[in-house]
Amino acid sequence: MGNRSRTTSKTSLLTIEAIRDLEGATLSEISDHTGIPVSTLHTHLRTLREMEYVVREGDVYQLGMKLFHLGEQARWRDERYQIVKERAWNLSNRVGEEVSFAIKENDRMVILFDETTTPSDEGFQVGRYFDLHSSACGKATLAELPESRVDGFVDRYGLPAHTDNTITDRDALHEELETIRKRGYAVNAQEELEGLRAVAIAIEEPDGSVFGTLDISGPPYRLPEDEVVAERLRSTVADVEAALEDYEQG
Amino acid sequence: MGNRSRTTSKTSLLTIEAIRDLEGATLSEISDHTGIPVSTLHTHLRTLREMEYVVREGDVYQLGMKLFHLGEQARWRDERYQIVKERAWNLSNRVGEEVSFAIKENDRMVILFDETTTPSDEGFQVGRYFDLHSSACGKATLAELPESRVDGFVDRYGLPAHTDNTITDRDALHEELETIRKRGYAVNAQEELEGLRAVAIAIEEPDGSVFGTLDISGPPYRLPEDEVVAERLRSTVADVEAALEDYEQG
DNA sequence: ATATTGTTTTCCAATATGGGAAACAGATCG
DNA sequence: CGATCTGTTTCCCATATTGGAAAACAATAT
């Protein structure tokens, strides 16, 4: 089991995440997956159920909508995200491509929203985590950070490969980031997911730090030249940055 | 503060909810709000932070995107919700009104999504909880339940008033539910929120239980006659029910 | 009917762990 | 420079948490 201080709360939280991993599971399945004895789990699940973080459908435990409720609050915890959303929507409608907004939290990127013209495939990325080194949004963010922080990040997590195209070499990463800084946009050439290409640009706050990233993504065959895509993003990013500046004033 | 068994996990979860209530807060603010001593809170927040359920911005604790991540999983835990979403989107586009889908979980309604034509005011209800007796979706759901369960619900929670129009009397509620069953749709005449009118119809599963509810909502002056709105909903609901039936087969 | 197997739930004792007062450490401020 | 805010850490005792084991429950099979 654990190595460091196993707080009781952590066990509850791990239980939640086990249910997420298994996309719903029975008591014994959760026990198998986590190694936590069923009797212990049972009491934790009682609490989680009482607090509505988990529900039971028959004998299957599922994540409760309390999590969704709280998640929505988290998603909009910075009201400036709404500013971005409106402009992302406009952009998406203008160019007919999928536009996503992501932020970095704890060394991973999270997609906060995702504007498309067709609602069908909308949002399959929303709420997903992406690695910093293998996503357009992540690389766009990294490119804005000092080398030392990039190195620190590599030291901690390494550069796990997700496809054949993933950058797995530290020097290659530094080169890539340099290229991104030069040309002003990051490209994900199917480094995270086979068949998904994306172009991303970082949005800067008035103080120069990275606020988040906008990207346009899709299957490679459908996207225009990177430079064309980047140009489309650029104007929206500039627009958002101006709006953030305005917001700052009052 | 506590009266019943205060489990450790529960304290952590209450901490999360305190941060939600306060929309971000410092250690001492959370302590004031919950009555939990700062020293205790401190350790809980450490765990919550480690597990990414909470983040710190300066000295303000905020809900972490882990919650959003998990919340999205909860939101789509039943893949049939996607079926509803597509059709709600179509309806919204056809009639130019706001269409929402809600489900009942633990004696409250939760809005799962909300399709609008303009993205600006979209989603301000998403993830919100609504009481069963004071919302269109809630009343539409109650109307499908046996009287005994309705009474049980009233016994447990009472009928708290949210506006002057809220139904606060048990008999009046039963009458209202009877009306809903007769005419086939529920109306929220600003019973939950001043200035918000809504018409809702329950979606039934093939087995007859309530799957969720669709509603059309807006400021009273903008909505057509209830009967007209209901008619628009009816066809989509029938459509969804047919699709659920198909899904059942394979 | 009665085993058989797989659950989940309850019980309980031992002990690891969390609670919270108090001491400590930085800030910020008058 | 003390005073007064914060947040952080320490530490000890009471007790909440654990998890084995057994009991209840369910679903098949014999």
Coordinates of C-alpha atoms (C1' of nucleotides) in Angstrom, one line a residue:
Chain A
M1 CA 0.0 0.0 0.0
G2 CA 1.1 3.5 0.6
N3 CA 4.5 4.7 1.6
R4 CA 3.9 8.1 3.1
S5 CA 1.4 9.3 5.5
R6 CA -1.9 7.5 4.6
T7 CA -4.4 9.9 5.9
T8 CA -8.0 8.6 6.2
S9 CA -9.2 11.3 3.9
K10 CA -6.8 10.2 1.2
T11 CA -8.3 6.8 1.3
S12 CA -11.7 8.3 0.6
L13 CA -10.4 10.3 -2.2
L14 CA -8.6 7.3 -3.7
T15 CA -11.9 5.5 -3.5
I16 CA -13.5 8.2 -5.6
E17 CA -10.7 8.0 -8.1
A18 CA -10.9 4.2 -8.3
I19 CA -14.6 4.6 -9.3
R20 CA -13.5 7.0 -11.9
D21 CA -10.9 4.7 -13.3
L22 CA -13.3 1.8 -13.4
E23 CA -16.1 4.0 -14.7
G24 CA -18.4 2.7 -12.0
A25 CA -17.7 -0.4 -10.0
T26 CA -18.9 -2.8 -7.3
L27 CA -17.4 -2.9 -3.8
S28 CA -15.2 -5.8 -4.5
E29 CA -14.0 -4.4 -7.8
I30 CA -13.0 -1.3 -6.1
S31 CA -11.2 -3.4 -3.5
D32 CA -9.4 -5.4 -6.1
H33 CA -8.4 -2.2 -7.9
T34 CA -7.1 -0.4 -4.9
G35 CA -6.0 -3.1 -2.5
I36 CA -8.1 -1.6 0.2
P37 CA -10.0 -4.2 2.2
V38 CA -13.8 -4.3 1.5
S39 CA -14.7 -3.7 5.1
T40 CA -12.7 -0.5 5.1
L41 CA -14.1 0.6 1.7
H42 CA -17.5 -0.1 2.9
T43 CA -17.3 2.6 5.6
H44 CA -15.7 5.0 3.3
L45 CA -18.4 4.5 0.7
R46 CA -21.0 5.1 3.3
T47 CA -19.6 8.5 4.0
L48 CA -19.1 9.3 0.4
R49 CA -22.7 8.3 -0.3
E50 CA -24.0 10.3 2.6
M51 CA -22.2 13.4 1.3
E52 CA -23.4 12.6 -2.3
Y53 CA -20.0 12.2 -3.8
V54 CA -21.0 8.7 -4.8
V55 CA -24.2 7.1 -5.6
R56 CA -25.3 3.5 -5.9
E57 CA -27.1 2.1 -8.8
G58 CA -28.0 -1.5 -7.9
D59 CA -24.7 -2.8 -6.7
V60 CA -22.6 -0.5 -8.8
Y61 CA -21.1 2.6 -7.3
Q62 CA -20.9 5.6 -9.5
L63 CA -19.6 9.1 -9.1
G64 CA -22.2 11.4 -7.8
M65 CA -23.4 14.6 -9.3
K66 CA -22.1 16.5 -6.3
L67 CA -18.7 16.2 -8.0
F68 CA -20.2 17.7 -11.1
H69 CA -21.8 20.4 -9.1
L70 CA -18.4 21.2 -7.4
G71 CA -16.6 20.8 -10.7
E72 CA -18.6 23.4 -12.4
Q73 CA -17.8 25.8 -9.7
A74 CA -14.1 25.0 -10.1
R75 CA -14.4 25.4 -13.9
W76 CA -15.6 28.9 -13.6
R77 CA -13.6 29.9 -10.5
D78 CA -12.0 32.7 -12.5
E79 CA -14.7 34.7 -14.1
R80 CA -12.3 35.8 -16.8
Y81 CA -12.7 32.4 -18.4
Q82 CA -16.1 33.6 -19.6
I83 CA -14.4 36.3 -21.6
V84 CA -12.3 33.6 -23.3
K85 CA -15.3 31.4 -23.9
E86 CA -17.2 34.0 -25.8
R87 CA -14.3 34.8 -28.1
A88 CA -13.5 31.1 -28.6
W89 CA -17.1 30.6 -29.7
N90 CA -16.9 33.4 -32.2
L91 CA -13.6 32.0 -33.6
S92 CA -15.0 28.6 -33.9
N93 CA -18.0 29.8 -35.7
R94 CA -16.0 31.9 -38.0
V95 CA -13.5 29.3 -39.1
G96 CA -15.6 26.2 -38.5
E97 CA -12.9 24.5 -36.5
E98 CA -12.8 23.1 -32.9
V99 CA -11.4 25.7 -30.5
S100 CA -10.3 24.7 -27.0
F101 CA -9.2 26.6 -23.9
A102 CA -6.8 24.9 -21.5
I103 CA -5.0 25.9 -18.3
K104 CA -2.1 24.5 -16.5
E105 CA -2.7 23.2 -13.0
N106 CA -0.2 21.2 -11.1
D107 CA 2.0 20.4 -14.1
R108 CA -0.7 19.2 -16.3
M109 CA -3.0 20.8 -18.7
V110 CA -6.8 20.7 -18.3
I111 CA -9.2 21.5 -21.1
L112 CA -11.8 23.8 -19.6
F113 CA -14.0 24.1 -22.6
D114 CA -14.2 23.3 -26.2
E115 CA -16.3 25.2 -28.8
T116 CA -17.4 23.4 -31.9
T117 CA -19.9 24.0 -34.7
T118 CA -21.4 20.5 -34.4
P119 CA -22.5 19.5 -31.0
S120 CA -22.1 15.8 -31.6
D121 CA -18.4 15.4 -31.0
E122 CA -18.3 18.4 -28.7
G123 CA -16.6 18.1 -25.4
F124 CA -15.0 14.7 -25.6
Q125 CA -11.8 16.4 -24.5
V126 CA -13.4 18.7 -21.9
G127 CA -12.1 17.9 -18.4
R128 CA -9.3 15.8 -19.7
Y129 CA -5.8 16.1 -18.5
F130 CA -2.9 16.4 -21.0
D131 CA 0.8 16.2 -20.4
L132 CA 2.8 19.3 -20.8
H133 CA 5.3 17.8 -23.3
S134 CA 3.0 16.0 -25.6
S135 CA 0.2 18.5 -26.2
A136 CA 0.1 21.7 -28.2
C137 CA -1.4 23.6 -25.3
G138 CA 1.2 22.1 -22.9
K139 CA 4.1 23.0 -25.1
A140 CA 2.8 26.5 -25.7
T141 CA 2.7 26.9 -22.0
L142 CA 6.2 25.4 -21.4
A143 CA 7.7 27.7 -24.0
E144 CA 6.8 30.7 -21.8
L145 CA 8.5 29.3 -18.7
P146 CA 12.1 29.7 -17.8
E147 CA 14.4 26.8 -18.8
S148 CA 15.0 25.9 -15.1
R149 CA 11.3 25.2 -14.6
V150 CA 11.2 23.1 -17.7
D151 CA 14.1 21.1 -16.5
G152 CA 12.5 20.7 -13.1
F153 CA 9.4 19.4 -14.7
V154 CA 11.3 16.9 -16.8
D155 CA 13.2 15.7 -13.8
R156 CA 10.1 15.1 -11.9
Y157 CA 8.0 13.3 -14.5
G158 CA 10.3 12.4 -17.4
L159 CA 9.0 12.4 -20.9
P160 CA 6.7 9.5 -21.3
A161 CA 5.8 8.5 -24.9
H162 CA 2.2 8.4 -26.0
T163 CA 2.6 7.9 -29.7
D164 CA 5.7 7.4 -31.9
N165 CA 5.8 11.2 -32.4
T166 CA 6.1 12.1 -28.7
I167 CA 9.2 14.1 -27.8
T168 CA 11.1 11.9 -25.3
D169 CA 14.4 13.6 -25.3
R170 CA 15.2 16.6 -23.1
D171 CA 17.4 18.4 -25.7
A172 CA 14.8 17.8 -28.4
L173 CA 12.2 19.4 -26.1
H174 CA 14.3 22.4 -25.5
E175 CA 14.9 22.8 -29.2
E176 CA 11.2 22.5 -29.8
L177 CA 10.4 25.1 -27.2
E178 CA 12.9 27.4 -28.9
T179 CA 11.2 26.9 -32.2
I180 CA 7.8 27.7 -30.6
R181 CA 9.1 30.9 -29.2
K182 CA 10.6 31.9 -32.6
R183 CA 7.5 31.2 -34.7
G184 CA 5.0 32.1 -32.1
Y185 CA 2.8 29.0 -32.0
A186 CA 3.0 25.3 -30.8
V187 CA 2.1 22.3 -32.9
N188 CA 1.0 18.9 -31.7
A189 CA 1.8 16.6 -34.5
Q190 CA -0.1 13.5 -33.2
E191 CA 2.2 13.3 -30.2
E192 CA -0.5 12.7 -27.7
L193 CA -3.1 10.9 -29.7
E194 CA -2.9 9.2 -33.0
G195 CA -4.9 11.2 -35.6
L196 CA -5.2 14.4 -33.6
R197 CA -3.3 17.5 -34.7
A198 CA -3.4 20.8 -32.9
V199 CA -2.0 24.3 -33.0
A200 CA -1.9 26.3 -29.8
I201 CA -0.9 29.8 -28.7
A202 CA -0.5 30.9 -25.1
I203 CA -2.6 33.7 -23.7
E204 CA -0.6 36.1 -21.5
E205 CA -1.9 37.9 -18.6
P206 CA -1.2 41.7 -18.3
D207 CA 1.7 40.8 -15.9
G208 CA 3.3 38.5 -18.5
S209 CA 2.4 35.2 -16.9
V210 CA 0.5 32.5 -18.8
F211 CA -3.2 32.7 -18.3
G212 CA -4.1 29.7 -20.5
T213 CA -3.9 28.6 -24.1
L214 CA -6.2 28.6 -27.0
D215 CA -5.9 25.9 -29.6
I216 CA -7.5 24.7 -32.8
S217 CA -7.5 21.0 -33.3
G218 CA -8.8 18.3 -35.6
P219 CA -7.8 15.4 -37.8
P220 CA -4.7 16.3 -39.8
Y221 CA -6.4 16.0 -43.2
R222 CA -9.0 18.6 -42.3
L223 CA -6.8 21.4 -40.9
P224 CA -5.2 24.0 -43.2
E225 CA -1.5 24.8 -43.1
D226 CA -0.2 25.4 -39.5
E227 CA 0.7 29.0 -40.4
V228 CA -2.9 29.7 -41.5
V229 CA -4.4 28.1 -38.4
A230 CA -1.9 30.1 -36.2
E231 CA -2.9 33.3 -37.9
R232 CA -6.5 32.7 -37.1
L233 CA -5.7 32.0 -33.5
R234 CA -3.4 35.0 -33.2
S235 CA -6.1 37.6 -33.7
T236 CA -8.4 36.0 -31.1
V237 CA -5.5 35.7 -28.6
A238 CA -4.7 39.3 -29.1
D239 CA -8.3 40.2 -28.6
V240 CA -8.5 38.1 -25.4
E241 CA -5.3 39.7 -24.1
A242 CA -6.7 43.1 -24.7
A243 CA -10.0 42.2 -22.9
L244 CA -8.0 40.8 -19.9
E245 CA -6.2 44.1 -19.8
D246 CA -9.5 46.0 -19.8
Y247 CA -10.8 43.7 -17.1
E248 CA -7.7 44.5 -15.0
Q249 CA -8.7 48.2 -14.9
G250 CA -12.2 47.6 -13.7
Chain B
M1 CA -21.1 22.3 14.7
G2 CA -21.0 18.6 14.6
N3 CA -23.6 16.5 16.3
R4 CA -23.3 13.2 14.6
S5 CA -20.2 11.1 14.0
R6 CA -17.7 13.4 12.4
T7 CA -15.6 11.1 10.4
T8 CA -12.3 12.4 9.2
S9 CA -13.2 12.0 5.6
K10 CA -16.3 14.0 6.2
T11 CA -14.3 16.8 7.5
S12 CA -12.3 16.9 4.3
L13 CA -15.4 16.9 2.2
L14 CA -16.9 19.6 4.3
T15 CA -13.8 21.6 3.8
I16 CA -14.2 21.3 0.1
E17 CA -17.8 22.5 0.4
A18 CA -16.8 25.4 2.5
I19 CA -14.5 26.6 -0.2
R20 CA -17.3 26.2 -2.6
D21 CA -19.7 28.2 -0.4
L22 CA -17.1 31.0 0.0
E23 CA -16.1 30.8 -3.6
G24 CA -12.5 30.6 -2.6
A25 CA -11.2 31.4 0.9
T26 CA -8.2 31.7 3.2
L27 CA -7.5 29.2 5.9
S28 CA -9.0 31.4 8.6
E29 CA -12.1 32.2 6.6
I30 CA -12.7 28.5 6.1
S31 CA -12.2 28.0 9.9
D32 CA -14.7 30.7 10.7
H33 CA -17.2 29.3 8.3
T34 CA -17.0 25.7 9.4
G35 CA -15.9 26.0 13.0
I36 CA -13.1 23.6 12.4
P37 CA -9.9 24.7 14.1
V38 CA -7.2 26.0 11.8
S39 CA -4.7 23.4 12.8
T40 CA -7.0 20.7 11.8
L41 CA -8.0 22.4 8.6
H42 CA -4.4 22.8 7.8
T43 CA -3.7 19.1 7.6
H44 CA -6.9 18.5 5.6
L45 CA -6.0 21.1 3.1
R46 CA -2.6 19.6 2.8
T47 CA -4.1 16.3 1.7
L48 CA -6.7 17.9 -0.5
R49 CA -3.9 19.9 -2.2
E50 CA -1.8 16.9 -2.6
M51 CA -4.7 15.1 -4.3
E52 CA -5.4 18.2 -6.4
Y53 CA -8.9 18.7 -5.1
V54 CA -7.9 22.1 -3.9
V55 CA -5.3 24.6 -5.1
R56 CA -3.8 27.6 -3.5
E57 CA -3.6 30.9 -5.2
G58 CA -1.5 33.1 -2.9
D59 CA -3.2 32.5 0.4
V60 CA -6.6 31.8 -1.0
Y61 CA -7.7 28.2 -1.4
Q62 CA -9.7 27.4 -4.5
L63 CA -11.4 24.3 -5.7
G64 CA -9.0 22.3 -7.9
M65 CA -9.7 21.2 -11.4
K66 CA -9.5 17.6 -10.2
L67 CA -13.1 18.2 -9.2
F68 CA -13.9 19.5 -12.6
H69 CA -12.2 16.4 -14.1
L70 CA -14.2 14.0 -12.0
G71 CA -17.3 16.1 -12.4
E72 CA -17.2 15.7 -16.2
Q73 CA -17.0 11.9 -15.7
A74 CA -20.0 12.0 -13.4
R75 CA -21.9 14.2 -15.8
W76 CA -21.6 11.7 -18.6
R77 CA -21.7 8.5 -16.5
D78 CA -24.7 7.4 -18.5
E79 CA -23.9 7.6 -22.2
R80 CA -27.5 8.0 -23.0
Y81 CA -27.3 11.6 -21.9
Q82 CA -25.5 12.3 -25.1
I83 CA -28.6 11.2 -27.0
V84 CA -30.6 13.8 -25.1
K85 CA -28.0 16.5 -25.6
E86 CA -28.1 16.2 -29.4
R87 CA -31.9 16.5 -29.5
A88 CA -32.0 19.3 -27.0
W89 CA -29.6 21.2 -29.2
N90 CA -31.7 20.7 -32.2
L91 CA -34.8 21.8 -30.4
S92 CA -33.0 24.9 -29.0
N93 CA -31.9 25.9 -32.4
R94 CA -35.3 25.3 -33.9
V95 CA -37.3 27.4 -31.4
G96 CA -34.6 29.8 -30.3
E97 CA -35.2 29.1 -26.6
E98 CA -33.1 27.7 -23.8
V99 CA -33.5 24.0 -23.4
S100 CA -32.2 22.2 -20.3
F101 CA -31.9 18.6 -19.2
A102 CA -32.1 17.7 -15.5
I103 CA -32.1 14.5 -13.5
K104 CA -33.1 13.7 -10.0
E105 CA -30.3 12.6 -7.7
N106 CA -30.9 12.2 -3.9
D107 CA -34.1 14.2 -3.8
R108 CA -32.8 17.2 -5.7
M109 CA -32.7 18.1 -9.4
V110 CA -29.4 18.8 -11.1
I111 CA -29.2 20.5 -14.4
L112 CA -26.8 18.4 -16.5
F113 CA -26.7 20.7 -19.6
D114 CA -28.3 23.6 -21.1
E115 CA -28.5 24.4 -24.8
T116 CA -28.9 27.9 -25.9
T117 CA -28.5 29.8 -29.2
T118 CA -26.4 32.6 -27.6
P119 CA -23.3 31.4 -25.7
S120 CA -23.2 34.4 -23.4
D121 CA -25.8 33.5 -20.8
E122 CA -25.3 29.8 -21.5
G123 CA -24.8 27.4 -18.6
F124 CA -25.4 29.7 -15.7
Q125 CA -27.7 27.0 -14.4
V126 CA -25.5 24.0 -15.3
G127 CA -24.5 22.0 -12.3
R128 CA -27.0 23.8 -10.1
Y129 CA -29.3 22.0 -7.7
F130 CA -33.0 22.7 -7.7
D131 CA -35.6 21.7 -5.2
L132 CA -38.2 19.2 -6.3
H133 CA -41.2 21.3 -5.3
S134 CA -40.2 24.6 -6.7
S135 CA -38.8 23.9 -10.2
A136 CA -40.5 22.8 -13.3
C137 CA -38.2 19.8 -13.8
G138 CA -38.7 18.8 -10.2
K139 CA -42.5 19.0 -10.3
A140 CA -42.5 17.1 -13.6
T141 CA -40.5 14.4 -11.9
L142 CA -42.6 14.3 -8.7
A143 CA -45.7 14.0 -10.8
E144 CA -44.5 10.6 -12.0
L145 CA -43.9 9.2 -8.5
P146 CA -46.4 7.5 -6.3
E147 CA -48.1 9.7 -3.7
S148 CA -46.4 7.9 -0.9
R149 CA -43.0 8.9 -2.1
V150 CA -44.1 12.5 -2.6
D151 CA -45.3 12.5 1.0
G152 CA -42.1 11.0 2.2
F153 CA -40.2 13.7 0.5
V154 CA -42.3 16.4 2.0
D155 CA -41.9 14.9 5.5
R156 CA -38.2 14.9 5.2
Y157 CA -37.5 18.3 3.7
G158 CA -40.7 20.3 4.1
L159 CA -41.6 22.9 1.4
P160 CA -39.3 25.8 1.8
A161 CA -40.4 29.0 0.0
H162 CA -38.0 30.6 -2.4
T163 CA -40.3 33.3 -3.8
D164 CA -43.8 34.4 -3.1
N165 CA -45.0 31.9 -5.7
T166 CA -43.5 28.8 -4.2
I167 CA -45.9 26.1 -3.3
T168 CA -45.6 25.6 0.5
D169 CA -48.7 23.6 1.2
R170 CA -48.8 19.8 1.0
D171 CA -52.3 19.7 -0.4
A172 CA -51.6 22.4 -2.9
L173 CA -48.6 20.4 -4.1
H174 CA -50.7 17.3 -4.6
E175 CA -53.3 19.3 -6.5
E176 CA -50.5 20.8 -8.6
L177 CA -49.1 17.3 -9.4
E178 CA -52.6 16.1 -10.4
T179 CA -52.9 19.1 -12.8
I180 CA -49.5 18.2 -14.2
R181 CA -50.5 14.7 -14.9
K182 CA -53.7 15.8 -16.5
R183 CA -52.3 18.4 -18.9
G184 CA -49.0 16.6 -19.4
Y185 CA -46.5 19.3 -18.5
A186 CA -45.2 21.1 -15.5
V187 CA -44.8 24.9 -15.2
N188 CA -42.6 26.9 -12.9
A189 CA -44.2 30.3 -12.5
Q190 CA -41.3 32.0 -10.8
E191 CA -41.5 29.7 -7.9
E192 CA -37.8 29.2 -7.6
L193 CA -36.3 32.4 -8.9
E194 CA -37.9 35.7 -9.5
G195 CA -38.1 36.3 -13.3
L196 CA -37.6 32.8 -14.4
R197 CA -40.4 30.8 -16.0
A198 CA -40.1 27.3 -17.2
V199 CA -42.1 24.5 -18.8
A200 CA -40.9 20.9 -18.3
I201 CA -41.8 17.4 -19.3
A202 CA -40.5 14.2 -17.9
I203 CA -38.7 11.7 -20.1
E204 CA -39.6 8.2 -19.3
E205 CA -37.4 5.2 -19.7
P206 CA -38.7 2.1 -21.5
D207 CA -39.5 0.6 -18.1
G208 CA -41.6 3.5 -17.2
S209 CA -39.3 5.2 -14.6
V210 CA -38.3 8.8 -15.0
F211 CA -35.0 9.1 -16.9
G212 CA -34.8 12.9 -16.6
T213 CA -36.6 16.0 -17.7
L214 CA -36.4 18.5 -20.5
D215 CA -37.5 22.0 -20.0
I216 CA -37.6 25.3 -21.9
S217 CA -37.0 28.3 -19.7
G218 CA -36.7 32.0 -20.0
P219 CA -38.0 35.3 -18.7
P220 CA -41.8 35.3 -18.7
Y221 CA -42.2 38.1 -21.2
R222 CA -40.2 36.2 -23.9
L223 CA -41.9 32.8 -23.7
P224 CA -45.0 32.0 -25.7
E225 CA -48.1 30.4 -24.2
D226 CA -47.3 27.5 -21.9
E227 CA -49.3 25.2 -24.2
V228 CA -47.2 26.2 -27.2
V229 CA -44.0 25.7 -25.4
A230 CA -45.2 22.3 -24.1
E231 CA -46.1 21.3 -27.6
R232 CA -42.5 22.0 -28.7
L233 CA -41.1 20.0 -25.9
R234 CA -43.5 17.1 -26.4
S235 CA -42.2 16.1 -29.8
T236 CA -38.6 16.1 -28.7
V237 CA -39.4 14.2 -25.6
A238 CA -41.2 11.6 -27.7
D239 CA -38.2 11.5 -30.0
V240 CA -35.8 10.9 -27.1
E241 CA -38.0 8.2 -25.6
A242 CA -38.0 6.4 -28.9
A243 CA -34.2 6.7 -29.1
L244 CA -33.9 5.3 -25.6
E245 CA -36.0 2.4 -26.6
D246 CA -33.8 1.8 -29.6
Y247 CA -30.7 2.0 -27.4
E248 CA -32.2 -0.6 -25.1
Q249 CA -32.3 -3.1 -27.9
G250 CA -28.7 -2.8 -28.9
Chain C
dA1 C1' -34.5 -28.6 -0.5
dT2 C1' -29.8 -28.0 0.3
dA3 C1' -25.2 -27.2 -0.9
dT4 C1' -21.9 -23.8 -3.3
dT5 C1' -19.9 -19.7 -4.4
dG6 C1' -19.7 -14.9 -4.5
dT7 C1' -21.1 -11.1 -2.7
dT8 C1' -21.9 -7.2 0.8
dT9 C1' -22.6 -6.0 5.6
dT10 C1' -21.9 -6.0 10.5
dC11 C1' -18.9 -6.6 14.6
dC12 C1' -15.2 -5.8 17.3
dA13 C1' -10.5 -5.4 19.3
dA14 C1' -5.9 -3.2 18.7
dT15 C1' -3.6 0.6 17.5
dA16 C1' -2.5 3.9 14.3
dT17 C1' -4.1 8.5 13.5
dG18 C1' -6.4 12.6 13.7
dG19 C1' -7.9 16.4 16.8
dG20 C1' -6.9 20.6 18.5
dA21 C1' -4.4 23.6 22.2
dA22 C1' -0.6 25.9 22.3
dA23 C1' 3.8 27.3 20.8
dC24 C1' 6.1 29.2 16.7
dA25 C1' 7.0 31.9 12.7
dG26 C1' 6.2 35.4 9.2
dA27 C1' 4.0 39.3 7.7
dT28 C1' 1.9 43.8 8.0
dC29 C1' 1.0 47.8 10.4
dG30 C1' 0.6 51.6 13.4
Chain D
dC1 C1' 9.7 48.5 17.5
dG2 C1' 5.9 46.0 19.9
dA3 C1' 1.1 44.6 18.5
dT4 C1' -1.8 41.9 15.7
dC5 C1' -2.8 39.8 12.1
dT6 C1' -2.1 35.7 9.3
dG7 C1' -0.4 30.5 8.4
dT8 C1' 2.5 26.6 10.1
dT9 C1' 4.3 23.0 13.1
dT10 C1' 4.6 20.3 17.3
dC11 C1' 2.9 17.0 20.4
dC12 C1' 0.1 14.1 23.3
dC13 C1' -4.3 11.8 24.4
dA14 C1' -8.6 10.2 23.1
dT15 C1' -10.8 7.9 19.7
dA16 C1' -11.9 7.1 15.1
dT17 C1' -10.1 4.0 11.7
dT18 C1' -8.7 -0.5 10.3
dG19 C1' -9.2 -4.9 8.7
dG20 C1' -9.8 -9.9 10.2
dA21 C1' -13.4 -12.8 10.8
dA22 C1' -18.0 -14.0 10.9
dA23 C1' -22.6 -13.3 9.6
dA24 C1' -26.1 -12.0 6.3
dC25 C1' -27.6 -12.0 1.8
dA26 C1' -28.0 -13.5 -3.2
dA27 C1' -27.7 -16.1 -7.0
dT28 C1' -26.9 -20.7 -9.0
dA29 C1' -26.1 -25.1 -9.1
dT30 C1' -27.0 -30.0 -7.2

